[in-house]
CSV table of C-alpha atoms in Angstrom, one decimal:
chain,number,residue,atom,x,y,z
A,446,MET,CA,223.9,-145.2,39.6
A,447,VAL,CA,220.6,-146.3,39.5
A,448,PRO,CA,219.4,-149.7,39.6
A,449,ASP,CA,218.2,-151.8,36.6
A,450,SER,CA,213.7,-151.5,36.3
A,451,ALA,CA,212.5,-155.3,35.8
A,452,SER,CA,208.7,-154.8,36.5
A,453,ALA,CA,207.7,-157.4,34.4
A,454,HIS,CA,209.9,-160.2,36.3
A,455,GLU,CA,208.5,-159.1,39.8
A,456,ALA,CA,207.2,-161.5,42.0
A,457,ASP,CA,203.2,-162.5,42.3
A,458,PRO,CA,203.4,-165.6,44.2
A,459,ALA,CA,199.1,-165.8,44.0
A,460,SER,CA,199.3,-166.4,40.3
A,461,VAL,CA,202.2,-169.0,39.8
A,462,PRO,CA,200.8,-172.6,42.0
A,463,LEU,CA,203.2,-174.6,43.2
A,464,PRO,CA,201.9,-178.0,43.7
A,465,GLU,CA,203.6,-180.3,46.5
A,466,THR,CA,205.5,-182.3,44.3
A,467,GLU,CA,208.4,-185.1,45.8
A,468,ASP,CA,212.4,-184.1,45.4
A,469,ALA,CA,210.7,-180.7,43.8
A,470,ALA,CA,212.0,-177.1,45.2
A,471,VAL,CA,211.9,-173.7,44.9
A,472,VAL,CA,216.0,-171.9,44.8
A,473,VAL,CA,216.0,-168.7,46.4
A,474,ILE,CA,219.1,-166.9,44.9
A,475,GLN,CA,220.5,-164.0,47.8
A,476,ALA,CA,222.1,-161.7,46.0
A,477,HIS,CA,223.4,-157.7,45.8
A,478,ASN,CA,225.8,-156.5,43.1
A,479,ASP,CA,226.0,-160.1,41.6
A,480,ALA,CA,225.7,-159.1,37.9
A,481,GLY,CA,228.8,-160.9,36.9
A,482,ARG,CA,227.5,-164.5,38.5
A,483,ILE,CA,223.6,-164.1,38.3
A,484,ALA,CA,223.0,-165.7,35.1
A,485,LEU,CA,224.8,-168.6,34.4
A,486,THR,CA,223.2,-169.1,38.6
A,487,VAL,CA,220.2,-169.0,37.8
A,488,LEU,CA,220.3,-170.8,33.8
A,489,ALA,CA,221.8,-173.9,36.0
A,490,ALA,CA,219.4,-173.6,38.2
A,491,ARG,CA,216.4,-173.6,35.9
A,492,ALA,CA,217.8,-176.5,34.4
A,493,LEU,CA,217.4,-179.0,37.3
A,494,PRO,CA,214.6,-181.0,37.0
A,495,GLU,CA,214.4,-180.6,40.7
A,496,VAL,CA,213.6,-177.0,40.4
A,497,ARG,CA,210.1,-175.2,40.1
A,498,LYS,CA,211.1,-172.1,40.5
A,499,VAL,CA,214.2,-169.4,40.6
A,500,LEU,CA,213.5,-166.2,42.6
A,501,VAL,CA,216.2,-163.9,43.2
A,502,LEU,CA,215.9,-162.0,46.9
A,503,GLU,CA,217.7,-159.1,45.5
A,504,SER,CA,219.3,-156.6,48.3
A,505,GLY,CA,219.3,-153.4,46.7
A,506,SER,CA,222.2,-153.7,44.1
A,507,THR,CA,223.6,-150.8,42.3
A,508,ASP,CA,224.8,-152.5,39.1
A,509,SER,CA,222.9,-154.4,36.8
A,510,THR,CA,221.9,-157.7,39.1
A,511,ARG,CA,218.2,-157.1,38.5
A,512,ARG,CA,218.4,-157.0,34.9
A,513,VAL,CA,220.4,-160.3,34.4
A,514,ALA,CA,218.8,-161.8,36.9
A,515,ALA,CA,214.8,-160.8,34.9
A,516,ASP,CA,216.3,-161.6,31.7
A,517,SER,CA,217.6,-165.5,32.7
A,518,GLY,CA,214.6,-166.0,33.9
A,519,ALA,CA,214.3,-166.1,37.6
A,520,VAL,CA,211.2,-163.8,39.6
A,521,LEU,CA,212.5,-160.9,42.0
A,522,LEU,CA,212.1,-160.8,45.2
A,523,HIS,CA,212.0,-157.4,47.4
A,524,ASP,CA,211.6,-158.9,50.6
A,525,ALA,CA,212.0,-162.3,52.3
A,526,SER,CA,208.1,-161.8,53.5
A,527,GLN,CA,207.1,-162.8,49.2
A,528,LEU,CA,208.4,-166.0,49.9
A,529,ALA,CA,205.7,-167.5,51.8
A,530,GLY,CA,204.1,-167.8,49.5
A,531,TYR,CA,206.2,-170.3,47.7
A,532,ALA,CA,206.8,-172.4,51.0
A,533,PRO,CA,204.4,-175.3,50.0
A,534,LEU,CA,208.0,-176.0,48.5
A,535,PRO,CA,211.1,-176.6,50.0
A,536,LEU,CA,212.8,-173.4,49.9
A,537,LEU,CA,216.4,-174.3,48.9
A,538,PHE,CA,219.2,-171.2,49.7
A,539,VAL,CA,221.7,-171.0,47.3
A,540,ASP,CA,224.9,-168.6,46.9
A,541,ALA,CA,224.6,-166.0,43.8
A,542,GLY,CA,228.2,-167.4,42.7
A,543,ARG,CA,227.1,-170.9,42.6
A,544,GLN,CA,226.9,-171.1,38.8
A,545,GLN,CA,227.9,-174.4,37.4
A,546,ARG,CA,228.1,-176.3,40.5
A,547,MET,CA,224.8,-175.8,41.0
A,548,ALA,CA,223.7,-179.2,41.4
A,549,GLU,CA,225.8,-180.0,43.7
A,550,ALA,CA,223.6,-178.3,45.9
A,551,LEU,CA,221.0,-180.4,46.3
A,552,ALA,CA,222.7,-181.9,48.6
A,553,LEU,CA,220.4,-179.8,51.2
A,554,LEU,CA,217.3,-181.0,49.0
A,555,ARG,CA,218.2,-184.6,49.7
A,556,PRO,CA,217.5,-185.1,53.5
A,557,VAL,CA,214.7,-182.8,53.3
A,558,THR,CA,212.4,-184.2,50.3
A,559,ALA,CA,213.1,-187.8,51.6
A,560,GLY,CA,211.5,-186.4,55.6
A,561,THR,CA,214.9,-187.6,57.6
A,562,ALA,CA,215.1,-183.3,57.9
A,563,ASP,CA,213.3,-181.0,58.4
A,564,ALA,CA,216.4,-178.5,56.7
A,565,ALA,CA,220.0,-178.9,56.1
A,566,VAL,CA,222.5,-176.5,56.6
A,567,ALA,CA,225.4,-176.4,54.3
A,568,VAL,CA,229.3,-176.3,55.9
A,569,GLY,CA,233.0,-175.6,54.9
A,570,PRO,CA,235.3,-177.9,55.4
A,571,ALA,CA,236.5,-178.6,59.1
A,572,THR,CA,239.4,-176.6,58.9
A,573,GLU,CA,237.5,-173.5,57.7
A,574,ARG,CA,236.7,-172.3,61.8
A,575,GLY,CA,234.9,-168.8,59.9
A,576,ASP,CA,235.5,-165.6,61.6
A,577,ALA,CA,234.1,-164.2,65.0
A,578,ALA,CA,230.6,-164.0,64.4
A,579,GLY,CA,231.0,-167.9,63.3
A,580,ARG,CA,232.8,-169.1,65.7
A,581,LEU,CA,230.1,-167.9,68.4
A,582,ALA,CA,227.0,-168.6,65.9
A,583,ARG,CA,229.2,-172.9,66.4
A,584,ARG,CA,229.1,-172.1,69.9
A,585,GLY,CA,226.0,-171.4,70.1
A,586,LEU,CA,224.0,-174.0,68.2
A,587,ALA,CA,226.4,-176.5,69.7
A,588,ARG,CA,224.8,-175.8,73.2
A,589,ALA,CA,221.1,-175.9,71.4
A,590,GLY,CA,222.3,-179.3,70.5
A,591,LEU,CA,223.9,-179.0,67.4
A,592,VAL,CA,227.5,-179.8,66.5
A,593,LEU,CA,228.6,-178.1,63.1
A,594,PRO,CA,232.1,-179.8,61.4
A,595,GLY,CA,232.6,-176.0,60.3
A,596,ALA,CA,231.6,-172.8,59.2
A,597,LEU,CA,228.2,-172.1,57.9
A,598,THR,CA,228.3,-171.0,54.5
A,599,GLY,CA,225.2,-169.3,54.2
A,600,GLU,CA,223.3,-171.7,52.1
A,601,CYS,CA,220.4,-174.1,53.2
A,602,CYS,CA,216.9,-175.6,52.2
A,603,LEU,CA,213.9,-175.8,54.5
A,604,SER,CA,210.9,-177.6,54.5
A,605,SER,CA,207.6,-175.9,54.7
A,606,THR,CA,207.0,-176.3,58.0
A,607,ALA,CA,210.7,-175.3,58.9
A,608,TRP,CA,210.1,-171.9,57.6
A,609,SER,CA,207.2,-171.0,59.0
A,610,LEU,CA,208.7,-172.1,62.9
A,611,SER,CA,211.8,-169.8,61.8
A,612,TRP,CA,210.0,-166.3,60.3
A,613,PRO,CA,211.3,-164.0,60.6
A,614,PRO,CA,214.2,-164.3,60.7
A,615,ALA,CA,216.9,-162.7,62.5
A,616,ALA,CA,218.8,-159.6,61.0
A,617,GLY,CA,222.7,-159.8,59.2
A,618,ALA,CA,225.4,-162.1,60.5
A,619,GLY,CA,222.3,-163.7,62.6
A,620,ALA,CA,219.7,-165.2,59.9
A,621,LEU,CA,220.6,-168.1,59.6
A,622,PRO,CA,222.3,-169.0,63.0
A,623,GLY,CA,218.3,-168.1,64.4
A,624,VAL,CA,216.4,-170.0,62.7
A,625,VAL,CA,218.6,-173.3,63.7
A,626,ALA,CA,218.4,-172.2,67.0
A,627,ASP,CA,214.5,-171.5,66.6
A,628,LEU,CA,214.3,-174.9,64.7
A,629,LEU,CA,216.2,-176.3,67.8
A,630,ARG,CA,214.2,-175.7,70.0
A,631,ALA,CA,211.1,-176.4,68.1
A,632,GLY,CA,212.3,-180.1,68.7
A,633,ARG,CA,213.0,-180.1,64.2
A,634,ALA,CA,215.9,-181.7,62.8
A,635,VAL,CA,218.7,-180.1,61.4
A,636,VAL,CA,221.4,-181.7,59.2
A,637,PRO,CA,224.9,-180.1,58.7
A,638,ILE,CA,225.8,-180.7,55.0
A,639,ALA,CA,229.8,-180.6,53.9
A,640,LEU,CA,229.4,-178.3,50.5
A,641,GLU,CA,231.9,-176.4,49.7
A,642,ALA,CA,231.9,-172.7,49.3
A,643,PRO,CA,231.6,-171.1,45.8
A,644,ARG,CA,233.3,-168.3,47.0
A,645,PRO,CA,235.5,-167.3,50.1
A,646,LEU,CA,233.0,-167.0,53.4
A,647,PRO,CA,232.2,-162.9,53.8
A,648,ARG,CA,233.4,-161.5,57.1
A,649,HIS,CA,231.4,-160.2,59.5
A,650,GLY,CA,233.4,-158.0,62.0
A,651,LEU,CA,232.5,-156.6,65.3
A,652,LYS,CA,228.8,-155.9,64.0
A,653,GLY,CA,228.0,-159.8,62.6
A,654,ARG,CA,229.2,-160.8,65.9
A,655,ARG,CA,226.8,-158.4,67.9
A,656,GLN,CA,223.8,-159.6,65.4
A,657,VAL,CA,224.6,-163.3,66.0
A,658,ALA,CA,225.2,-162.7,69.7
A,659,LYS,CA,221.5,-160.7,68.9
A,660,ALA,CA,219.7,-163.5,67.9
A,661,LEU,CA,221.2,-166.2,70.0
A,662,ARG,CA,220.6,-164.8,72.9
A,663,GLU,CA,217.1,-163.5,72.2
A,664,ARG,CA,216.0,-167.4,71.0
A,665,ARG,CA,217.7,-168.5,75.0
A,666,GLY,CA,215.0,-166.5,76.3
A,667,GLN,CA,211.9,-167.6,74.4
A,668,PRO,CA,210.0,-170.9,75.0
A,669,ALA,CA,210.5,-173.4,72.5
A,670,VAL,CA,208.0,-173.8,69.2
A,671,THR,CA,205.5,-170.9,70.6
A,672,ARG,CA,207.7,-168.4,68.8
A,673,ASN,CA,205.1,-168.9,66.0
A,674,SER,CA,202.9,-171.0,66.0
A,675,LEU,CA,201.0,-173.0,63.1
A,676,GLY,CA,197.8,-172.8,63.6
């Protein structure tokens, strides 16, 4: 099936001024073949007063995800590099399945807007250890100084500074562990927030474990802070 066209809603961050406002964020929904759940998540995010813009970072869906997201009022992105135009505000990454539970994700925003952390990451219950990739990420981040009470769910909030320090991210399952490792090595504060995932955590398999291992290994071999200079 050919993906839907929604060119009228493509990202043009330069045309949308986003002034820094206390307690405000840009919501980023990462989606792939999520046509059945994306509309409610976009609409729920748009209804929150803390949200200035809702972006859908769509990765080659073959269903109607793009059309449904655009019709719901989201701005479509094709590549994470396009987020740079929105980074003056904190970026709140949420799962496409969050739907009516969108307000719960604001728990990730609060420590960032309060200035007590540069990033907040969602972790599942302490009983949820994740798959092999998730367990490897927890061990690697513990060595870097952050003990997670549960598995990373993939949802997080990054300040403008955190986004700059962690770009470009690692690939696949190593993306979020790599971001956290970058920030820890740069001396930035990262806090884990207990937040129930809106759907079961994905199982990454051997490929995911390799991606996590590669991300953590590369960051151990690089000098702190200098990986992404803020100028």
